[in-house]
Coordinates of C-alpha atoms in Angstrom, one line a residue:
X591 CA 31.9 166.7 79.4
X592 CA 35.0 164.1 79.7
X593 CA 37.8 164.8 82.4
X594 CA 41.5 164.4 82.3
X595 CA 44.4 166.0 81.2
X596 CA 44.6 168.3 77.4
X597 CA 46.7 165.5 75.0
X598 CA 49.0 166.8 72.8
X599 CA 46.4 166.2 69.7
X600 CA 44.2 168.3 71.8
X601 CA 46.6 171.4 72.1
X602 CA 47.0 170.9 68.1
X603 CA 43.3 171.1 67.5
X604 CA 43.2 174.2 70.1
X605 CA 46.4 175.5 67.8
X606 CA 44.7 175.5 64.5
X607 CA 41.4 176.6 65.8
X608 CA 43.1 179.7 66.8
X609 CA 45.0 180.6 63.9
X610 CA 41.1 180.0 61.9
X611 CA 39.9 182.5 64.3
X612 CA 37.3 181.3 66.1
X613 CA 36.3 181.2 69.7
X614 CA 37.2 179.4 72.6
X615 CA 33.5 178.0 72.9
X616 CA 33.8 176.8 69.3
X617 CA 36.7 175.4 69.6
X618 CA 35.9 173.7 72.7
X619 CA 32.9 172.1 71.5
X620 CA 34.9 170.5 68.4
X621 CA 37.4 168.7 71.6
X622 CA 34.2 168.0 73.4
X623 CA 35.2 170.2 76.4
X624 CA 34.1 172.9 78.6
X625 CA 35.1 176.6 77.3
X626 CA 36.7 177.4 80.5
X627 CA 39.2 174.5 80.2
X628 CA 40.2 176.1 76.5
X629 CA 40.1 179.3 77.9
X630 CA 42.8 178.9 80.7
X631 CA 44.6 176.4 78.6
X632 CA 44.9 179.5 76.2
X633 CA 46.1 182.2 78.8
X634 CA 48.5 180.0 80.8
X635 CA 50.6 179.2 77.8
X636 CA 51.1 182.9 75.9
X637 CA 47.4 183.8 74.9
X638 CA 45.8 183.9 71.4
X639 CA 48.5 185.0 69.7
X640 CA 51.8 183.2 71.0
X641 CA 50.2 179.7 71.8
X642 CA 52.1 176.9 70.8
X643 CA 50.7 173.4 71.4
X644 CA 54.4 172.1 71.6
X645 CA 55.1 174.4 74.1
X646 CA 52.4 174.0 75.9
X647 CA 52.1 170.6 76.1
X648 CA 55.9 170.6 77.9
X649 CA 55.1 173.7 80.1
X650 CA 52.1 171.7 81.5
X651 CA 54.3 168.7 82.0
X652 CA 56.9 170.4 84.0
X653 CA 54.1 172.3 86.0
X654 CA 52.8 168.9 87.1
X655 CA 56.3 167.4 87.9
X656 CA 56.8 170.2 90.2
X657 CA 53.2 169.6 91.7
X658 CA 54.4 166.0 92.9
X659 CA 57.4 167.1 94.2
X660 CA 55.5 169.6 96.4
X661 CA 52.4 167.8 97.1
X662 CA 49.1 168.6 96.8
X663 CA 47.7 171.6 99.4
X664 CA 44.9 173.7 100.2
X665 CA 46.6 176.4 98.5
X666 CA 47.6 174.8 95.4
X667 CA 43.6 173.5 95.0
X668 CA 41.6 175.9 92.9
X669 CA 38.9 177.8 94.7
X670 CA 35.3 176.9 93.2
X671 CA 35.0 181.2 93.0
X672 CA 38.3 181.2 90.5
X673 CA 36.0 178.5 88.2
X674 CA 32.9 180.7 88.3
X675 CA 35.5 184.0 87.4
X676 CA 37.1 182.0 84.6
X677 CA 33.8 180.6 83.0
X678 CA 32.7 184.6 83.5
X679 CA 35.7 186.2 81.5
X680 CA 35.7 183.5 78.6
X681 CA 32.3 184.3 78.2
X682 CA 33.2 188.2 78.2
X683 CA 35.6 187.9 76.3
X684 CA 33.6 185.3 73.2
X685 CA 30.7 188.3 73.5
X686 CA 33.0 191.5 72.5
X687 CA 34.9 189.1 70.4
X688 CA 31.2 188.4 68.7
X689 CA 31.1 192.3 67.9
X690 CA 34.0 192.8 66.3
X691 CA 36.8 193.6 68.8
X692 CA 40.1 191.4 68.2
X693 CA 40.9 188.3 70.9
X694 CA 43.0 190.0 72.6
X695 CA 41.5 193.2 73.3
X696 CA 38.5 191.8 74.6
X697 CA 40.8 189.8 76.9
X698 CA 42.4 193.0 77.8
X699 CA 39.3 194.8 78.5
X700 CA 38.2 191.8 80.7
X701 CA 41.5 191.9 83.0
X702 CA 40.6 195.6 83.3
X703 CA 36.8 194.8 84.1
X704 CA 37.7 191.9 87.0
X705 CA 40.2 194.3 89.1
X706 CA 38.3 196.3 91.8
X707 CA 40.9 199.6 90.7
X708 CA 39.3 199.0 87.4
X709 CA 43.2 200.1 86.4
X710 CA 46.0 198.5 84.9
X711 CA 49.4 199.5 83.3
X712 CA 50.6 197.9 79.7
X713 CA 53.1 195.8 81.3
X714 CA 50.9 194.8 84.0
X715 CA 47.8 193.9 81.5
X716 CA 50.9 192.0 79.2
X717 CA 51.7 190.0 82.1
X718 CA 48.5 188.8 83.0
X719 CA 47.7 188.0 79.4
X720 CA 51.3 186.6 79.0
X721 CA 51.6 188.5 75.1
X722 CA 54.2 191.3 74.1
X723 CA 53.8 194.4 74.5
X724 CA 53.5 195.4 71.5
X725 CA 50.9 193.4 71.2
X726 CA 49.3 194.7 74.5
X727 CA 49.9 198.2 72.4
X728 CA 48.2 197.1 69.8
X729 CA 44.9 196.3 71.7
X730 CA 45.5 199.3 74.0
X731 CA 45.1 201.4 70.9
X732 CA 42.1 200.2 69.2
X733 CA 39.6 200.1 72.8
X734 CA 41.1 204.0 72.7
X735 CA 39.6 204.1 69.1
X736 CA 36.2 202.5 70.3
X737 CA 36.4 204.4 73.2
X738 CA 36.0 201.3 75.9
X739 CA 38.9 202.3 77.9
X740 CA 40.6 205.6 78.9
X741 CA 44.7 206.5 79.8
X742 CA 45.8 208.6 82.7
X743 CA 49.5 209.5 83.7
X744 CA 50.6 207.9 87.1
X745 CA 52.4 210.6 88.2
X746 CA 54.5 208.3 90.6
X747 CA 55.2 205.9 88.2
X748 CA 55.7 207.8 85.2
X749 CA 53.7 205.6 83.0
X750 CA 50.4 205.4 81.6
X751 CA 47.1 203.2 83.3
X752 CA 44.6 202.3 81.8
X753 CA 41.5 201.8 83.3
X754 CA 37.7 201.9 83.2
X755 CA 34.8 203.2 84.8
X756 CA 31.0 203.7 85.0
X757 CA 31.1 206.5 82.1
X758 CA 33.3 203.9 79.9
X759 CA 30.3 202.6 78.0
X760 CA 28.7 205.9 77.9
X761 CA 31.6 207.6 76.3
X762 CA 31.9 204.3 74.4
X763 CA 28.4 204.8 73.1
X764 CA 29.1 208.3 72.1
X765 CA 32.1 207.3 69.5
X766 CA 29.7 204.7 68.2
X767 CA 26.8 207.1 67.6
X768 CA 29.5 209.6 65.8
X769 CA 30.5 206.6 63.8
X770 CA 26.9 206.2 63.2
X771 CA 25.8 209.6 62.4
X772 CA 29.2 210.1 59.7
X773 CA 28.1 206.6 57.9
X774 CA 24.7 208.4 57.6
X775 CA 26.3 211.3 56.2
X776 CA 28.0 209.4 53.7
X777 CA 25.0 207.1 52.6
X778 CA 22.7 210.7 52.5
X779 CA 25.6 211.9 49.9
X780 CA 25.1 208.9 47.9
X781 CA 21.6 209.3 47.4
X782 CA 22.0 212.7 46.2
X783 CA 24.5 210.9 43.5
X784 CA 23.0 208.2 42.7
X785 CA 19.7 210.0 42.2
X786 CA 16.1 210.3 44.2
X787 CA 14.5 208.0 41.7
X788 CA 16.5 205.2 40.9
X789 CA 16.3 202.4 43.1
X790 CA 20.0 202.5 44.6
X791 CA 19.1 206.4 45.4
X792 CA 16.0 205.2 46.9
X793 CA 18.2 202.5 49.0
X794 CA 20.8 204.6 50.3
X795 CA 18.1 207.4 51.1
X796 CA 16.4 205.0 53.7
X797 CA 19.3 204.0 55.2
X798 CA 20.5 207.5 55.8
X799 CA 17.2 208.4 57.7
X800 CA 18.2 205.0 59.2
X801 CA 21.4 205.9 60.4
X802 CA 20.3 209.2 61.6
X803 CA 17.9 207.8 63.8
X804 CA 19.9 205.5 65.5
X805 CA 22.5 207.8 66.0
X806 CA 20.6 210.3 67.5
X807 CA 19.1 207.6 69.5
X808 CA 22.1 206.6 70.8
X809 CA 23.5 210.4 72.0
X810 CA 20.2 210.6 74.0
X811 CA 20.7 207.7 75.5
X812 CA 23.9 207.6 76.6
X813 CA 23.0 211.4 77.8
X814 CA 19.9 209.8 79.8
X815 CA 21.8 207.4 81.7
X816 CA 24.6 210.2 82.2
X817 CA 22.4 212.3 84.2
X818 CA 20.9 209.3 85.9
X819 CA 24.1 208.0 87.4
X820 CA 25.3 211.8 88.4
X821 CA 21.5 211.9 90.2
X822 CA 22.3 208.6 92.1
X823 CA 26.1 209.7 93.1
X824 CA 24.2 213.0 94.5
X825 CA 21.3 210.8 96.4
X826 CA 24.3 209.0 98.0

């Protein structure tokens, strides 16, 4: 992969492979790049949705202006762990992207994933992800909706954290199978309608019993691994 500094024509490239939605891995193998370097580039200067390559291209200029001025230190250096983290949350973040979740919930769901609390606040998830919050509100709500992240009241702070936990994917798994088992409802009406011996009627039949098995397959499941984590909290 070449070295050296993003150019300007870079951060346009980055810009417009954004606003065509695709990933950062995509887009960084149309610069020739590794995904990590899109990735921070991304999340340094506003995230998906506020990145600017005009702005960004100055911000990173004056960051490296007051870099000379200060010199070089241990602390400044990046650790070789912080490179291994980032290449992990960009590749988080491209695989929920990949099943439908938007940019910048996935990148939400990430920050909560990488804290040990496993707990954030809206204004403490839109500063890491440098977005508004209303856009942090935005994503908030729809991991409710899929059920990947749950709210509690901070009764010192008076605000709401988010956070996640060991049960997140089950009860995540749980919406999904609902979601499952109502499509299956829907498809089974369908088949009554369109009629047991046509061959849409026939179609829709089969994916009913479809739906219904996987659905059911999922509540067992998630009710399976349920029991087996309460079993290992008892053991220790």
């Amino acid at each position: 992969m070449p070295g050296g500094r993003l150019t300007q024509d870079d951060r346009r490239q980055i810009a417009e492979g954004l606003a065509q939605g695709l990933g950062y891995a995509e887009i960084a193998r149309q610069l020739n790049r590794p995904t990590s370097t899109v990735s921070r580039e991304v999340m340094r200067n506003g995230g998906p949705g506020r990145y600017h390559p005009g702005r960004a291209h100055r911000a990173t200029e004056l960051r490296a202006r007051r870099h000379r001025s200060r010199g070089v230190t241990a602390e400044s250096a990046p650790a070789a762990g912080d490179v291994v983290l980032d290449e992990f949350v960009t590749q988080f973040v491209a695989q929920i992207t990949r099943t439908g979740v938007p940019r910048t919930a996935a990148a939400a769901l990430a920050c909560l994933y990488t804290t040990d609390s496993g707990s954030l606040t809206a204004a403490e998830l839109a500063q890491r992800l440098r977005v508004s919050p209303a856009t942090i509100s935005a994503a908030i709500n729809m991991l409710e909706t899929q059920g990947l992240l749950q709210r509690e009241r901070d009764a010192r702070s008076r605000r709401d954290r988010y956070f996640v936990d060991d049960n997140i994917w089950v009860h995540a798994t749980m919406v999904s199978a609902q979601q499952v088992c109502e499509l299956a409802a829907v498809t089974r009406r369908g088949a009554e309608l369109l009629g047991s011996d046509t061959p849409a009627g026939v179609r829709a039949y089969n994916t009913s019993r479809f739906l219904d098995f996987v659905g059911h397959d999922m509540v067992e499941s998630a009710e399976r691994w349920r029991k087996l984590l309460q079993q290992q909290r008892t053991q220790d």
